[in-house]
Each structure stands twice: as structure tokens, then as C-alpha cells.
Amino acid sequence: MDFDLPADLAGYLAELDEFIDREIVPLERADDNIRFFDHRREDARTDWDRGGLPSKEWEDLLAETRRRADAAGHYRYAFPAAYGGRDGTNLAMAVIREHLAHRGLGLHADLQNEHAVVANNVGLLLMLEYGSERQKSEWVDELAAGTRYFAFGITEPEHGSDATHMATTAVRDGDEWVITGEKTWNSGIHGAAADLIFARTSGDPGDGAGITAFLVPTGTAGFTIEEYLWTFNMPTDHGRVALRGARVPVDAMFGPEGRGLAVVQHFFNENRIRQAASSLGAAQYCIDRSVAYVKGRKPFGRPLADNQAIQFPLAELHTQCAMLRALIRQTAWTMDRHGTFAASEQVSMCNFWANRLCCEAADRAMQVHGGLGYSRHQPFEHIYRHHRRYRITEGSEEIQLRRVAGYLFGFMKSRAPKGV
């Protein structure tokens, strides 16, 4: 088994770094844009007078970054060549996502809203897999360019992890579907052209089948944004929406009727492995910054690095990063060769452990840096607050552990090939 990165991928990382240093770092430092990343970051990013939404200046800067990345041929890296991409693999995207996060805070990648110079545009991948020909003709070009997107409406105020018990329903009425219910944590809904709403169309609460996905334009009568939920890490773009008899045409269905949970699981598997890679990169960044700091910090006349109380926790975290890196890359490699659902157990392992590890590494970095580490003049509190969300969203770590246990104890059947 060859554990070396493919030569073309290693070369691409160097190409990507050259682009970031040439185009993105100068943009980050121009016109006081650094305010979005230094100690002023949360305040600069947040429009406190508009419900805590992202500020226009912040979103304009992200849009300009995406434009430059697209013009340079990086933004669409993961997309099929037919849509301007480079046919990026899951393995390549895992390596790239780790690499970008390992660079630290910056305009090259900001996970707060899934922004990166190499897009993690799972919405496009879902559109290509499940969208109708009409939907593809309407959406694909703008999705690929990052100029249009849809939000994701599965979680409800009374139903989070128990998605099969969702209360939102859709009833067929001639050539239309009538949707009634509520969704919450609709990230990005303030600027989305549509919301991908999941509703029960048949079956009973708890049934896996009978849930259908609908692409609902945000301007649809009966569709309203009720509030934006303020969070541990601001700004917020996480809306609670209500659908009160919202009518959509039959061709608003996204994927087959009654098979909406397959769309959800496809999204989760694709996104979770990439999220795990980003958390790994951020964890390694915290460790590396801490090691560099303690080598130079000399209280009582000796470097902090001489103390085993400093060495051992960082050594343990560094070891866990190395082991996790191997599992993430093996899992992504398996997905490339055997399909998105071939490594569901491993995806859950990677995801829950990476997000937990990142929080532990950021917390340790704060401790190592002392009072300065606790301040906003270092990036660790921001990294902790941001990555703490991923221990809950897109499947809490308890749900991930439940999935792993399901495969381990035989309650779920693994699709992984033998030896994986």
C-alpha cells in the first residue's frame, strides 16, 4: 500500500499556496481588511443592527475572494471537468481542506460560512446527483461559480437528530405540493435563492421512507424567515423559517418522492469527511503555534518547552493528529474507490474525533499561551468557538458514536469492502 500523496496533488498544494500568497494575502491586508481576522474579527464581521447577520463588507470581501479563486482556476477544483473543475477526489479534498485550515485564520479559508478558495460546494454535487434536468439548467452554472446557493432545511425546533420524526408535511394538491411546518438552523438563508426543505409525504413518524426533498424558492408565498439565532460564534446566518401552506409545483421535488433521506445522507457523508479534515488542520495549527511559542517563552529564565507539563499534552495531541490523518485519508480513499456510502462507519469515526480533537487542541493552546491565549489577540478562542459547533451540527458526536456502535455491534450493515 502506497501512503505517499499523489505527485499531482502535492504539486497542486504548492500551486495553491503560491496563489494565496500572491492574490489573497495582499487582499486580506488591504484597506484594513485584517480587521476581519485580528482581535476585532467578531465585531467587524457582524451587523449588530441587522439581527446579527454578517456585515455587507465582510460578505463582499468573501465574494471578491471567490471571484479571484474562480478566475485562477482553484474555486471549482472538486467539480467535474465538464463544469470547470479538475475532477477533485475525496482524498484530494481532504488533504486540501486540512492544508488550508493548517494555514490558520485568513481569507483563504473561513469555516464560519464554509468559505474557501477551493469550494466545498456540496450543494452542486447534490444538484448533479439528484436534480432534474430543469433544475440543473437553472442552478448548475451559478452554483459552480458560487454566485447562487440554496440553504438546507431538515432540522426542526422540536426535531433535531430524530429527523425521521419531523413534523413538516407536504400534501399533493393537483400539480402542486402544499408544505406546512417549521425548520431551524437554516444556515445561509438570508442570502439563499431557495431552501431545500425536507417534509413527510407518506408513511408514519419514524419511517425512513416517505420523506421528500423540495427546492423551495425563498420568495414563495407562505415561506417566512422568523428569526436569526445568535450563537457562540457570531455573526449568525442561522435562520428559523416557517412554511404556512407554502405551495410549490410538482417539479420542485429534489430527487425521488419519498427518498429524501438518501439526499441527506449523501450530503452528510460528503461534508463530514471534509469537515473532519478541516478540524484536523485547525488542531495541528494550534499545536504547532503552541510549540513555537513555548520554545521562545522563558519564565523564570528557562524556556517553557523544557517542562514536561507543557511537552506531554502537546505530544499527545500531536500523536492523535497523526493517527487521525491516516484514518481520514484512508476513509476518503475508500469513498473514491467504492462510493460515498462505502465508508459511513469510518466517516463517523473521523468526524466526531476530529471535532473533539480540534476543541481540545484549541483549549490547550489557550492554556499554553496563558492570559494572551484567552484574549482575542490570539486566534485560539475563535477556533474553539467555531469548531465547537461541529460537535453538534450535521450529526452530534453522540449520533456519530451511535452509528459506529451500530456497525460494531451488528445493528447496521456495513457497505465497506473487506479489509476496510
Coordinates of C-alpha atoms in Angstrom, one line a residue:
M1 CA 0.0 0.0 0.0
D2 CA 1.4 3.4 -1.1
F3 CA 0.9 6.1 1.6
D4 CA 2.6 8.9 -0.4
L5 CA 0.4 11.7 -1.7
P6 CA -0.1 11.6 -5.5
A7 CA 2.6 13.8 -7.1
D8 CA 0.0 15.9 -8.8
L9 CA -1.8 16.6 -5.5
A10 CA 1.5 17.6 -3.8
G11 CA 2.2 19.9 -6.7
Y12 CA -1.2 21.4 -6.5
L13 CA -0.7 22.3 -2.8
A14 CA 2.3 24.3 -3.9
E15 CA 0.4 25.9 -6.7
L16 CA -2.4 26.8 -4.2
D17 CA 0.0 28.3 -1.7
E18 CA 1.5 30.5 -4.4
F19 CA -1.9 31.8 -5.4
I20 CA -2.8 32.5 -1.8
D21 CA 0.4 34.4 -1.1
R22 CA 0.2 36.3 -4.4
E23 CA -3.5 37.2 -4.5
I24 CA -5.3 36.5 -1.3
V25 CA -2.9 37.6 1.5
P26 CA -2.5 41.1 -0.1
L27 CA -6.3 41.4 -0.3
E28 CA -6.5 40.4 3.3
R29 CA -4.1 43.2 4.3
A30 CA -5.5 45.9 2.1
D31 CA -8.0 48.6 3.3
D32 CA -7.8 47.3 6.9
N33 CA -9.4 44.0 5.9
I34 CA -7.3 42.5 8.6
R35 CA -10.0 43.7 11.0
F36 CA -12.0 40.6 10.0
F37 CA -9.2 38.4 11.4
D38 CA -7.5 40.2 14.2
H39 CA -8.9 40.9 17.7
R40 CA -11.8 42.9 16.1
R41 CA -13.0 40.0 13.9
E42 CA -16.3 39.2 15.5
D43 CA -17.4 42.8 15.7
A44 CA -16.2 43.6 12.2
R45 CA -18.0 40.6 10.7
T46 CA -21.3 41.2 12.5
D47 CA -24.1 43.7 11.6
W48 CA -25.4 44.1 15.1
D49 CA -28.2 46.4 13.8
R50 CA -29.5 43.9 11.4
G51 CA -30.2 41.0 13.7
G52 CA -26.6 39.8 14.0
L53 CA -26.3 38.9 10.3
P54 CA -22.9 39.0 8.5
S55 CA -21.9 42.6 7.6
K56 CA -22.1 43.6 4.0
E57 CA -18.4 44.5 3.9
W58 CA -17.5 41.0 5.2
E59 CA -19.6 39.2 2.6
D60 CA -18.4 41.5 -0.2
L61 CA -14.8 40.6 0.7
L62 CA -15.6 36.9 0.7
A63 CA -17.3 37.3 -2.7
E64 CA -14.3 39.0 -4.2
T65 CA -12.1 36.2 -2.9
R66 CA -14.3 33.6 -4.5
R67 CA -14.2 35.6 -7.8
R68 CA -10.4 35.7 -7.7
A69 CA -10.1 32.0 -6.8
D70 CA -12.5 31.1 -9.7
A71 CA -10.6 33.2 -12.2
A72 CA -7.4 31.5 -11.2
G73 CA -8.9 28.0 -11.6
H74 CA -9.0 27.0 -7.9
Y75 CA -12.5 27.6 -6.8
R76 CA -14.1 24.7 -8.7
Y77 CA -11.3 22.2 -8.1
A78 CA -13.6 19.5 -6.7
F79 CA -16.2 19.8 -9.5
P80 CA -16.3 17.6 -12.7
A81 CA -14.3 18.9 -15.5
A82 CA -17.5 19.5 -17.5
Y83 CA -18.3 22.3 -15.0
G84 CA -14.9 23.9 -15.0
G85 CA -13.4 21.8 -12.2
R86 CA -10.5 19.4 -12.0
D87 CA -12.4 16.2 -11.0
G88 CA -11.1 16.6 -7.5
T89 CA -11.3 13.4 -5.4
N90 CA -12.4 13.0 -1.8
L91 CA -8.8 12.2 -0.9
A92 CA -7.6 15.4 -2.6
M93 CA -10.3 17.5 -1.0
A94 CA -9.5 16.1 2.5
V95 CA -5.8 16.9 2.0
I96 CA -6.6 20.4 0.7
R97 CA -9.1 21.2 3.4
E98 CA -6.6 20.1 6.1
H99 CA -3.9 22.2 4.3
L100 CA -6.0 25.3 4.2
A101 CA -7.0 25.1 7.9
H102 CA -3.4 24.4 8.9
R103 CA -2.5 27.8 7.5
G104 CA -4.5 29.4 10.3
L105 CA -7.1 32.2 10.2
G106 CA -7.3 34.0 6.9
L107 CA -9.2 34.9 3.8
H108 CA -8.1 31.7 2.1
A109 CA -10.5 29.7 4.3
D110 CA -13.0 30.7 6.9
L111 CA -15.2 27.8 8.0
Q112 CA -17.7 30.1 9.7
N113 CA -19.7 30.1 6.5
E114 CA -17.9 27.4 4.5
H115 CA -15.9 29.9 2.6
A116 CA -12.6 28.7 1.0
V117 CA -10.6 29.4 -2.2
V118 CA -11.3 25.7 -3.0
A119 CA -15.0 25.4 -2.7
N120 CA -16.7 22.8 -0.5
N121 CA -19.8 23.2 -2.6
V122 CA -21.7 20.0 -1.7
G123 CA -24.8 21.7 -3.0
L124 CA -23.5 21.4 -6.5
L125 CA -22.6 17.8 -6.1
L126 CA -26.2 17.1 -4.8
M127 CA -27.6 19.0 -7.7
L128 CA -25.7 16.9 -10.2
E129 CA -26.7 13.7 -8.5
Y130 CA -30.4 14.4 -7.6
G131 CA -31.5 17.5 -9.6
S132 CA -33.9 17.2 -12.5
E133 CA -32.8 18.4 -15.9
R134 CA -34.8 21.6 -15.4
Q135 CA -33.2 22.2 -12.0
K136 CA -29.8 21.6 -13.4
S137 CA -30.3 24.0 -16.2
E138 CA -31.4 26.7 -13.8
W139 CA -28.9 26.1 -11.0
V140 CA -25.6 24.5 -12.1
D141 CA -23.8 27.4 -13.6
E142 CA -24.4 29.8 -10.7
L143 CA -23.8 27.1 -8.1
A144 CA -20.4 26.3 -9.7
A145 CA -19.4 30.0 -9.7
G146 CA -20.5 30.4 -6.1
T147 CA -22.9 33.3 -7.0
R148 CA -26.1 31.5 -6.1
Y149 CA -26.9 28.8 -3.5
F150 CA -29.6 27.1 -1.6
A151 CA -30.0 26.6 2.2
F152 CA -30.6 23.2 3.9
G153 CA -33.9 22.8 5.8
I154 CA -34.0 19.5 7.7
T155 CA -33.7 20.4 11.4
E156 CA -36.9 21.5 13.2
P157 CA -37.5 23.3 16.5
E158 CA -38.8 20.0 18.1
H159 CA -36.8 17.6 16.0
G160 CA -33.0 17.6 15.5
S161 CA -31.2 14.3 15.4
D162 CA -34.6 12.5 15.2
A163 CA -35.1 13.5 11.6
T164 CA -37.5 10.7 10.7
H165 CA -39.9 12.1 13.2
M166 CA -40.1 15.5 11.5
A167 CA -43.4 17.3 11.8
T168 CA -43.2 19.2 8.5
T169 CA -45.6 17.7 5.9
A170 CA -46.2 18.1 2.2
V171 CA -49.6 17.2 0.7
R172 CA -50.2 16.8 -3.0
D173 CA -52.9 19.1 -4.5
G174 CA -53.1 18.6 -8.2
D175 CA -50.0 19.9 -9.8
E176 CA -48.7 21.4 -6.6
W177 CA -47.4 20.4 -3.2
V178 CA -48.6 22.3 -0.1
I179 CA -45.9 22.4 2.6
T180 CA -46.6 23.1 6.3
G181 CA -44.1 23.2 9.1
E182 CA -41.1 24.9 10.6
K183 CA -37.3 24.5 10.1
T184 CA -34.5 25.9 12.1
W185 CA -30.7 26.3 11.7
N186 CA -31.2 27.1 8.0
S187 CA -27.6 28.4 7.6
G188 CA -27.1 31.0 4.9
I189 CA -30.9 31.5 4.4
H190 CA -30.5 35.3 4.5
G191 CA -28.9 35.2 1.0
A192 CA -30.2 31.9 -0.4
A193 CA -32.3 31.8 -3.5
A194 CA -34.1 28.6 -2.2
D195 CA -34.3 26.4 0.8
L196 CA -34.0 22.6 0.4
I197 CA -37.0 21.6 2.6
F198 CA -37.5 18.0 3.8
A199 CA -41.1 17.1 4.5
R200 CA -43.0 13.9 5.2
T201 CA -45.2 13.0 2.2
S202 CA -46.1 9.4 3.3
G203 CA -45.6 6.9 6.0
D204 CA -45.5 7.3 9.7
P205 CA -43.2 9.1 12.2
G206 CA -40.0 7.2 12.5
D207 CA -40.2 5.7 9.0
G208 CA -37.0 6.1 6.9
A209 CA -39.0 6.2 3.7
G210 CA -41.7 8.7 2.9
I211 CA -39.7 11.9 3.4
T212 CA -39.3 14.0 0.2
A213 CA -37.0 16.9 -0.5
F214 CA -38.3 20.1 -2.2
L215 CA -36.4 23.0 -3.6
V216 CA -38.5 25.9 -2.3
P217 CA -37.7 29.5 -3.5
T218 CA -37.3 31.8 -0.6
G219 CA -39.8 34.2 -2.2
T220 CA -42.6 31.6 -2.1
A221 CA -45.9 32.8 -0.6
G222 CA -46.2 31.2 2.9
F223 CA -42.4 30.9 3.4
T224 CA -41.1 33.3 6.0
I225 CA -37.9 33.8 8.0
E226 CA -39.0 34.1 11.6
E227 CA -35.7 34.9 13.3
Y228 CA -31.9 34.5 13.3
L229 CA -30.5 32.5 16.1
W230 CA -27.5 34.2 17.8
T231 CA -24.7 31.7 18.5
F232 CA -21.5 31.1 20.4
N233 CA -19.6 32.4 17.4
M234 CA -21.1 35.5 15.6
P235 CA -22.2 36.6 13.1
T236 CA -25.2 34.5 12.6
D237 CA -26.8 33.4 9.4
H238 CA -28.8 30.6 11.0
G239 CA -32.5 31.2 10.4
R240 CA -35.7 29.7 11.7
V241 CA -38.3 29.6 8.9
A242 CA -42.0 28.8 8.8
L243 CA -43.9 27.3 5.9
R244 CA -47.6 28.0 6.2
G245 CA -49.3 26.3 3.3
A246 CA -46.4 27.2 1.0
R247 CA -47.2 25.9 -2.5
V248 CA -44.6 24.7 -4.9
P249 CA -45.0 23.0 -8.3
V250 CA -44.6 19.2 -8.6
D251 CA -41.2 19.7 -10.3
A252 CA -39.9 21.4 -7.2
M253 CA -39.2 17.8 -5.9
F254 CA -35.5 17.2 -5.5
G255 CA -34.8 13.6 -6.1
P256 CA -37.3 10.8 -6.0
E257 CA -40.5 11.1 -3.9
G258 CA -40.2 9.5 -0.5
R259 CA -36.4 9.1 -0.8
G260 CA -35.3 12.4 0.7
L261 CA -33.2 10.8 3.5
A262 CA -30.8 9.5 0.8
V263 CA -30.2 13.1 -0.2
V264 CA -29.5 13.9 3.4
Q265 CA -27.1 11.0 4.0
H266 CA -25.2 11.7 0.7
F267 CA -24.7 15.3 1.9
F268 CA -23.6 14.2 5.3
N269 CA -21.0 11.7 4.1
E270 CA -19.5 14.1 1.6
N271 CA -19.4 17.0 4.0
R272 CA -18.4 15.2 7.2
I273 CA -15.2 13.8 5.8
R274 CA -14.2 17.3 4.6
Q275 CA -15.2 18.9 7.9
A276 CA -13.1 16.3 9.7
A277 CA -10.1 17.2 7.6
S278 CA -10.6 20.9 8.4
S279 CA -10.8 20.3 12.1
L280 CA -7.6 18.2 11.9
G281 CA -5.8 21.1 10.1
A282 CA -7.0 23.6 12.7
A283 CA -5.9 21.3 15.5
Q284 CA -2.5 20.9 14.1
Y285 CA -2.2 24.7 13.7
C286 CA -3.0 25.1 17.4
I287 CA -0.4 22.6 18.3
D288 CA 2.3 24.0 16.0
R289 CA 1.7 27.5 17.2
S290 CA 1.9 26.4 20.8
V291 CA 5.2 24.5 20.3
A292 CA 6.7 27.6 18.6
Y293 CA 5.5 29.8 21.5
V294 CA 6.9 27.7 24.3
K295 CA 10.3 27.4 22.7
G296 CA 10.7 31.2 23.0
R297 CA 8.8 32.0 26.2
K298 CA 11.2 32.0 29.2
P299 CA 9.6 32.5 32.6
F300 CA 11.9 32.0 35.5
G301 CA 14.8 32.1 33.0
R302 CA 14.1 28.8 31.2
P303 CA 12.0 28.0 28.1
L304 CA 8.5 26.7 28.8
A305 CA 9.4 23.9 26.4
D306 CA 11.7 22.4 29.0
N307 CA 8.8 21.5 31.2
Q308 CA 7.2 18.1 30.7
A309 CA 3.9 19.5 31.9
I310 CA 4.0 21.5 28.7
Q311 CA 5.5 18.8 26.5
F312 CA 3.3 15.9 27.3
P313 CA -0.2 17.3 26.5
L314 CA 1.1 18.7 23.2
A315 CA 2.8 15.4 22.4
E316 CA -0.4 13.5 23.0
L317 CA -2.4 15.9 20.8
H318 CA 0.2 15.7 18.0
T319 CA 0.1 11.9 18.2
Q320 CA -3.7 11.9 17.9
C321 CA -3.4 14.2 14.9
A322 CA -1.1 11.8 13.1
M323 CA -3.4 8.8 13.7
L324 CA -6.5 10.8 12.7
R325 CA -4.8 11.9 9.5
A326 CA -4.2 8.3 8.5
L327 CA -7.8 7.4 9.1
I328 CA -9.2 10.4 7.3
R329 CA -7.1 9.8 4.2
Q330 CA -7.9 6.0 4.2
T331 CA -11.6 6.8 4.5
A332 CA -11.5 9.4 1.7
W333 CA -9.6 6.9 -0.5
T334 CA -12.2 4.3 0.2
M335 CA -15.0 6.6 -0.8
D336 CA -13.3 7.4 -4.1
R337 CA -12.9 3.7 -4.9
H338 CA -16.1 2.2 -3.6
G339 CA -18.6 5.0 -3.4
T340 CA -19.9 7.6 -1.0
F341 CA -21.7 5.2 1.3
A342 CA -18.9 2.6 1.4
A343 CA -17.2 4.1 4.5
S344 CA -20.1 5.5 6.6
E345 CA -18.7 4.0 9.8
Q346 CA -15.3 5.5 9.2
V347 CA -16.7 8.9 8.2
S348 CA -18.5 9.0 11.6
M349 CA -15.3 8.0 13.4
C350 CA -13.3 10.7 11.6
N351 CA -15.9 13.4 12.2
F352 CA -16.6 13.0 15.9
W353 CA -13.0 12.6 16.8
A354 CA -11.6 15.4 14.6
N355 CA -14.1 18.0 16.0
R356 CA -13.4 16.9 19.6
L357 CA -9.7 16.9 19.0
C358 CA -9.8 20.4 17.5
C359 CA -11.6 21.8 20.6
E360 CA -9.0 20.1 22.8
A361 CA -6.1 21.5 20.8
A362 CA -7.5 25.0 20.9
D363 CA -8.2 24.8 24.6
R364 CA -4.6 23.5 25.2
A365 CA -3.2 26.3 23.1
M366 CA -5.1 28.9 25.2
Q367 CA -3.7 27.3 28.3
V368 CA -0.2 27.3 27.0
H369 CA -0.4 30.9 25.9
G370 CA -1.8 32.0 29.3
G371 CA -3.7 35.2 29.5
L372 CA -2.8 36.1 25.9
G373 CA -4.2 32.8 24.8
Y374 CA -7.5 33.6 26.4
S375 CA -7.6 37.0 24.7
R376 CA -8.9 37.7 21.2
H377 CA -5.4 38.8 20.2
Q378 CA -4.7 35.2 19.6
P379 CA -6.8 33.0 17.3
F380 CA -7.5 30.1 19.6
E381 CA -10.7 31.3 21.2
H382 CA -12.1 31.9 17.7
I383 CA -11.1 28.4 16.6
Y384 CA -12.6 26.8 19.7
R385 CA -15.9 28.7 19.4
H386 CA -16.2 27.9 15.7
H387 CA -15.3 24.2 15.8
R388 CA -17.3 23.6 18.9
R389 CA -20.4 23.8 16.7
Y390 CA -19.4 20.8 14.7
R391 CA -19.6 18.6 17.8
I392 CA -23.4 19.2 17.4
T393 CA -24.3 20.1 13.9
E394 CA -24.7 17.7 11.0
G395 CA -24.9 14.9 13.5
S396 CA -23.9 15.3 17.1
E397 CA -20.9 13.3 18.3
E398 CA -23.4 11.1 20.2
I399 CA -25.1 10.3 16.9
Q400 CA -21.8 9.6 15.3
L401 CA -20.9 7.2 18.1
R402 CA -24.3 5.6 17.8
R403 CA -23.6 4.9 14.1
V404 CA -20.2 3.5 14.9
A405 CA -21.7 1.3 17.6
G406 CA -24.4 0.2 15.1
Y407 CA -21.8 -1.2 12.8
L408 CA -19.7 -2.5 15.6
F409 CA -22.5 -4.5 17.3
G410 CA -24.2 -5.6 14.1
F411 CA -27.3 -3.4 14.2
M412 CA -26.3 -1.8 10.9
K413 CA -24.9 -3.5 7.9
S414 CA -21.6 -2.1 6.6
R415 CA -21.2 -1.5 2.9
A416 CA -17.4 -1.3 3.2
P417 CA -15.3 -3.7 1.2
K418 CA -13.5 -6.4 3.2
G419 CA -10.4 -5.1 4.9
V420 CA -11.7 -1.6 5.3

